Amino acid sequence: MRCVNAFLYKVNLCKQARCISNTCSGYANITVEELISKWQGRFLKCSIPEPTCSVELLTAHALGRKTLNEVSPTQVLSEEQVTRVDELCTNRLTRLPVQYLIGEWDFLSLTLKMKPPVFIPRPETEELVTLVREGIKHVGANYTTLQFLDIGTGTGAIVIALLDLFPEARGVGVDTLPAACILTAENAELIGVNNRLTVLHATLSNDIYDWTKLTESFGKFDVIVSNPPYIPSGIVGDLEPEITRYEHHSALFSGEDGMHFIKQILQNTSDLLKSAGSLWLEVDLKHPQLVRQYVQEHDVGLTYVKTHRDFTNRVYMAYTHT
């Protein structure tokens, strides 16, 4: 099996090399729609996911636009513009995500910086923020004293979006990856919430970090939210290269069942929450029953409240401090 896998990997690398070597540069007097068509064909041939969307976003970025809505399809491109599109699309052939190539991505109403290897926030996580907002409004929390904790903050998307929604709230974002902490700080400044957000580099493991340090420094939190690593380590071979090659594995994988970091969070967050505070998690589709069972069988100070599903049937769960 090792020989077969090695052979397939070599074949895939050779196929990728052929795709990269045959680019679309060198065209004179080519229009936007013609260049897009040529690159779309190349992406299709090389099995690049979402080929049309990819080439359109990259072309728009090369032309200094966010989308092609303001660009005429018949516009003739300069040699410099064609070269720029060529460079971006050639890098896309290596399966480098579009978000990293253009260096930014929208999250709800915000446009945030994106840099490898920091985890790229997905559209379904936007719904997690919306659910948290609705949950806060439902319990009638005091907005002037609201305090959020985002565990595994990544780009800072979740906590920054929440601070943008609640202008008087304060937040703490924690991540194990230094690059993520730096990027979160940059995004907080970009959105204008940096004076209300503290970013901490810490490995939140029972064996390494004393979780009570958070309450000593910041007091207790109204809401703890996390999109933690939850992918079972055994399925790494089933994931797209965009994920396995470029996003940091510490933000993806969480033991054989994907529950390692989730259990860490469940074991420690009760003491960090105010009375009637809530914990919101994004988890794998297979995890709800495992999480419910863990909360019921262990004295973690939390009560399982509800399971939410998003447009992809992804599961979110809320827990309330007992």
Short mmCIF file of C-alpha atoms in Angstrom, two decimals, residues 105-314:
data_model
loop_
_atom_site.label_atom_id
_atom_site.label_comp_id
_atom_site.label_asym_id
_atom_site.label_seq_id
_atom_site.Cartn_x
_atom_site.Cartn_y
_atom_site.Cartn_z
CA TRP A 105 -11.84 37.49 2.72
CA ASP A 106 -15.30 38.62 3.77
CA PHE A 107 -16.79 37.45 7.05
CA LEU A 108 -20.33 38.75 7.57
CA SER A 109 -20.05 42.50 6.88
CA LEU A 110 -16.31 42.60 7.58
CA THR A 111 -13.34 42.18 5.26
CA LEU A 112 -10.47 40.53 7.12
CA LYS A 113 -6.84 39.87 6.26
CA MET A 114 -5.92 36.27 5.44
CA LYS A 115 -2.41 34.84 5.66
CA PRO A 116 -1.12 31.26 5.60
CA PRO A 117 -1.06 29.11 7.64
CA VAL A 118 -3.84 30.67 9.74
CA PHE A 119 -7.15 28.83 9.48
CA ILE A 120 -9.57 30.38 6.96
CA PRO A 121 -13.04 31.04 8.46
CA ARG A 122 -15.83 29.22 6.61
CA PRO A 123 -19.27 30.60 5.70
CA GLU A 124 -21.05 28.35 8.22
CA THR A 125 -19.11 29.98 11.05
CA GLU A 126 -20.88 33.24 10.18
CA GLU A 127 -24.06 31.52 11.33
CA LEU A 128 -22.41 30.68 14.64
CA VAL A 129 -21.87 34.41 15.25
CA THR A 130 -25.50 35.09 14.36
CA LEU A 131 -26.69 32.43 16.81
CA VAL A 132 -24.56 33.88 19.59
CA ARG A 133 -25.95 37.35 18.90
CA GLU A 134 -29.52 36.05 19.05
CA GLY A 135 -28.77 34.13 22.23
CA ILE A 136 -27.39 37.24 23.92
CA LYS A 137 -30.43 39.28 22.97
CA HIS A 138 -32.77 36.50 24.13
CA VAL A 139 -31.37 36.42 27.68
CA GLY A 140 -31.35 40.20 27.91
CA ALA A 141 -27.68 40.53 28.84
CA ASN A 142 -26.23 43.87 29.86
CA TYR A 143 -24.48 45.02 26.70
CA THR A 144 -22.27 47.50 28.54
CA THR A 145 -20.54 44.75 30.54
CA LEU A 146 -20.49 41.98 27.93
CA GLN A 147 -17.27 40.04 27.75
CA PHE A 148 -16.39 37.39 25.15
CA LEU A 149 -13.72 34.71 25.08
CA ASP A 150 -12.81 33.17 21.72
CA ILE A 151 -10.77 29.96 22.09
CA GLY A 152 -8.72 29.18 18.99
CA THR A 153 -9.32 32.61 17.54
CA GLY A 154 -7.42 32.11 14.25
CA THR A 155 -7.97 35.23 12.14
CA GLY A 156 -10.05 36.69 14.98
CA ALA A 157 -13.17 36.51 12.81
CA ILE A 158 -15.61 35.36 15.50
CA VAL A 159 -14.63 37.64 18.36
CA ILE A 160 -14.03 40.65 16.10
CA ALA A 161 -17.46 40.20 14.50
CA LEU A 162 -19.06 39.99 17.95
CA LEU A 163 -17.28 43.13 19.13
CA ASP A 164 -18.42 44.87 15.96
CA LEU A 165 -22.01 43.84 16.71
CA PHE A 166 -21.78 44.90 20.37
CA PRO A 167 -19.85 48.20 20.44
CA GLU A 168 -19.56 48.35 24.25
CA ALA A 169 -18.39 44.77 24.75
CA ARG A 170 -14.86 43.58 25.37
CA GLY A 171 -13.18 40.38 24.27
CA VAL A 172 -10.21 38.05 24.60
CA GLY A 173 -8.92 35.92 21.74
CA VAL A 174 -6.62 33.00 22.48
CA ASP A 175 -4.63 30.86 20.03
CA THR A 176 -1.71 28.45 20.15
CA LEU A 177 -0.28 29.69 16.86
CA PRO A 178 1.80 32.90 17.04
CA ALA A 179 0.92 33.76 13.42
CA ALA A 180 -2.77 33.60 14.34
CA CYS A 181 -2.30 35.97 17.26
CA ILE A 182 -0.46 38.46 15.06
CA LEU A 183 -3.14 38.25 12.37
CA THR A 184 -5.97 38.65 14.89
CA ALA A 185 -4.31 41.79 16.23
CA GLU A 186 -3.96 43.16 12.70
CA ASN A 187 -7.60 42.44 11.90
CA ALA A 188 -8.76 43.98 15.16
CA GLU A 189 -6.94 47.19 14.28
CA LEU A 190 -8.29 47.06 10.73
CA ILE A 191 -11.90 46.83 11.97
CA GLY A 192 -11.34 49.30 14.79
CA VAL A 193 -11.93 47.07 17.82
CA ASN A 194 -8.30 46.72 18.91
CA ASN A 195 -8.89 48.85 22.01
CA ARG A 196 -11.52 46.34 23.19
CA LEU A 197 -9.75 43.08 22.28
CA THR A 198 -6.87 41.38 24.05
CA VAL A 199 -5.03 38.70 22.09
CA LEU A 200 -3.19 35.96 24.00
CA HIS A 201 -0.76 33.36 22.75
CA ALA A 202 -1.37 30.31 24.93
CA THR A 203 -1.68 26.56 24.63
CA LEU A 204 -4.92 25.85 26.44
CA SER A 205 -4.12 22.33 27.55
CA ASN A 206 -4.68 20.98 31.05
CA ASP A 207 -1.05 19.88 31.11
CA ILE A 208 0.39 23.23 30.04
CA TYR A 209 -1.91 26.13 30.86
CA ASP A 210 -3.61 27.20 34.06
CA TRP A 211 -7.02 28.27 32.84
CA THR A 212 -7.69 30.28 36.02
CA LYS A 213 -5.14 32.83 34.77
CA LEU A 214 -7.82 34.08 32.39
CA THR A 215 -10.27 34.97 35.16
CA GLU A 216 -7.48 36.46 37.29
CA SER A 217 -6.67 38.84 34.45
CA PHE A 218 -10.07 39.50 32.91
CA GLY A 219 -12.77 38.30 35.29
CA LYS A 220 -15.46 35.92 34.12
CA PHE A 221 -17.03 35.83 30.68
CA ASP A 222 -20.63 36.13 29.52
CA VAL A 223 -19.99 34.08 26.38
CA ILE A 224 -17.26 31.64 25.43
CA VAL A 225 -17.24 30.69 21.76
CA SER A 226 -14.97 28.38 19.83
CA ASN A 227 -14.52 26.80 16.45
CA PRO A 228 -11.92 24.35 17.77
CA PRO A 229 -9.98 21.68 15.89
CA TYR A 230 -12.45 18.81 15.50
CA ILE A 231 -11.35 16.73 12.51
CA PRO A 232 -10.40 13.13 13.37
CA SER A 233 -6.71 12.64 12.65
CA GLY A 234 -7.37 9.48 10.65
CA ILE A 235 -9.12 11.23 7.76
CA VAL A 236 -6.33 13.60 6.75
CA GLY A 237 -5.98 11.75 3.44
CA ASP A 238 -9.62 12.52 2.56
CA LEU A 239 -9.22 16.30 2.71
CA GLU A 240 -8.49 18.68 -0.15
CA PRO A 241 -4.88 19.84 -0.69
CA GLU A 242 -6.00 23.42 -0.01
CA ILE A 243 -6.54 22.32 3.58
CA THR A 244 -3.78 19.82 4.26
CA ARG A 245 -0.94 21.67 2.50
CA TYR A 246 -1.54 25.21 3.64
CA GLU A 247 -3.69 25.51 6.78
CA HIS A 248 -1.90 24.74 10.03
CA HIS A 249 -2.78 21.26 11.27
CA SER A 250 -3.07 22.46 14.86
CA ALA A 251 -6.27 24.26 13.81
CA LEU A 252 -7.69 21.18 12.10
CA PHE A 253 -7.04 17.86 13.82
CA SER A 254 -8.04 16.77 17.30
CA GLY A 255 -7.19 13.15 18.02
CA GLU A 256 -8.71 9.93 16.71
CA ASP A 257 -12.32 10.95 17.29
CA GLY A 258 -11.86 14.71 16.88
CA MET A 259 -12.88 15.28 20.50
CA HIS A 260 -9.55 15.96 22.22
CA PHE A 261 -9.69 19.76 22.28
CA ILE A 262 -13.46 19.84 22.70
CA LYS A 263 -13.06 17.85 25.93
CA GLN A 264 -10.38 20.30 27.09
CA ILE A 265 -12.82 23.16 26.58
CA LEU A 266 -15.69 21.35 28.29
CA GLN A 267 -13.53 20.50 31.30
CA ASN A 268 -12.42 24.07 31.92
CA THR A 269 -14.95 26.64 30.79
CA SER A 270 -17.45 26.38 33.63
CA ASP A 271 -15.13 28.23 35.99
CA LEU A 272 -14.58 30.91 33.36
CA LEU A 273 -18.26 31.70 32.83
CA LYS A 274 -20.52 34.07 34.72
CA SER A 275 -23.70 32.66 36.18
CA ALA A 276 -26.02 31.82 33.25
CA GLY A 277 -23.14 32.39 30.84
CA SER A 278 -23.03 30.27 27.72
CA LEU A 279 -20.56 28.21 25.73
CA TRP A 280 -21.00 27.92 21.97
CA LEU A 281 -19.08 25.39 19.91
CA GLU A 282 -18.86 24.48 16.26
CA VAL A 283 -18.32 20.72 16.01
CA ASP A 284 -18.39 17.81 13.59
CA LEU A 285 -21.68 16.20 12.58
CA LYS A 286 -20.75 13.08 14.54
CA HIS A 287 -20.03 14.94 17.78
CA PRO A 288 -23.38 16.04 19.27
CA GLN A 289 -24.12 12.73 20.99
CA LEU A 290 -20.52 12.44 22.16
CA VAL A 291 -20.59 15.92 23.65
CA ARG A 292 -23.97 15.40 25.29
CA GLN A 293 -22.74 12.15 26.78
CA TYR A 294 -19.52 13.72 28.02
CA VAL A 295 -21.36 16.59 29.73
CA GLN A 296 -23.79 14.15 31.39
CA GLU A 297 -21.13 11.72 32.58
CA HIS A 298 -18.58 14.23 33.85
CA ASP A 299 -18.92 16.92 36.48
CA VAL A 300 -18.00 19.81 34.22
CA GLY A 301 -20.50 22.31 35.60
CA LEU A 302 -22.35 22.69 32.31
CA THR A 303 -25.82 21.79 31.13
CA TYR A 304 -26.44 20.71 27.55
CA VAL A 305 -28.99 23.11 26.11
CA LYS A 306 -29.52 22.81 22.39
CA THR A 307 -28.16 21.69 19.04
CA HIS A 308 -28.31 24.02 16.05
CA ARG A 309 -27.79 23.13 12.40
CA ASP A 310 -26.65 25.45 9.66
CA PHE A 311 -27.26 25.46 5.91
CA THR A 312 -24.68 22.69 5.43
CA ASN A 313 -26.27 20.60 8.22
CA ARG A 314 -23.26 21.44 10.40
#
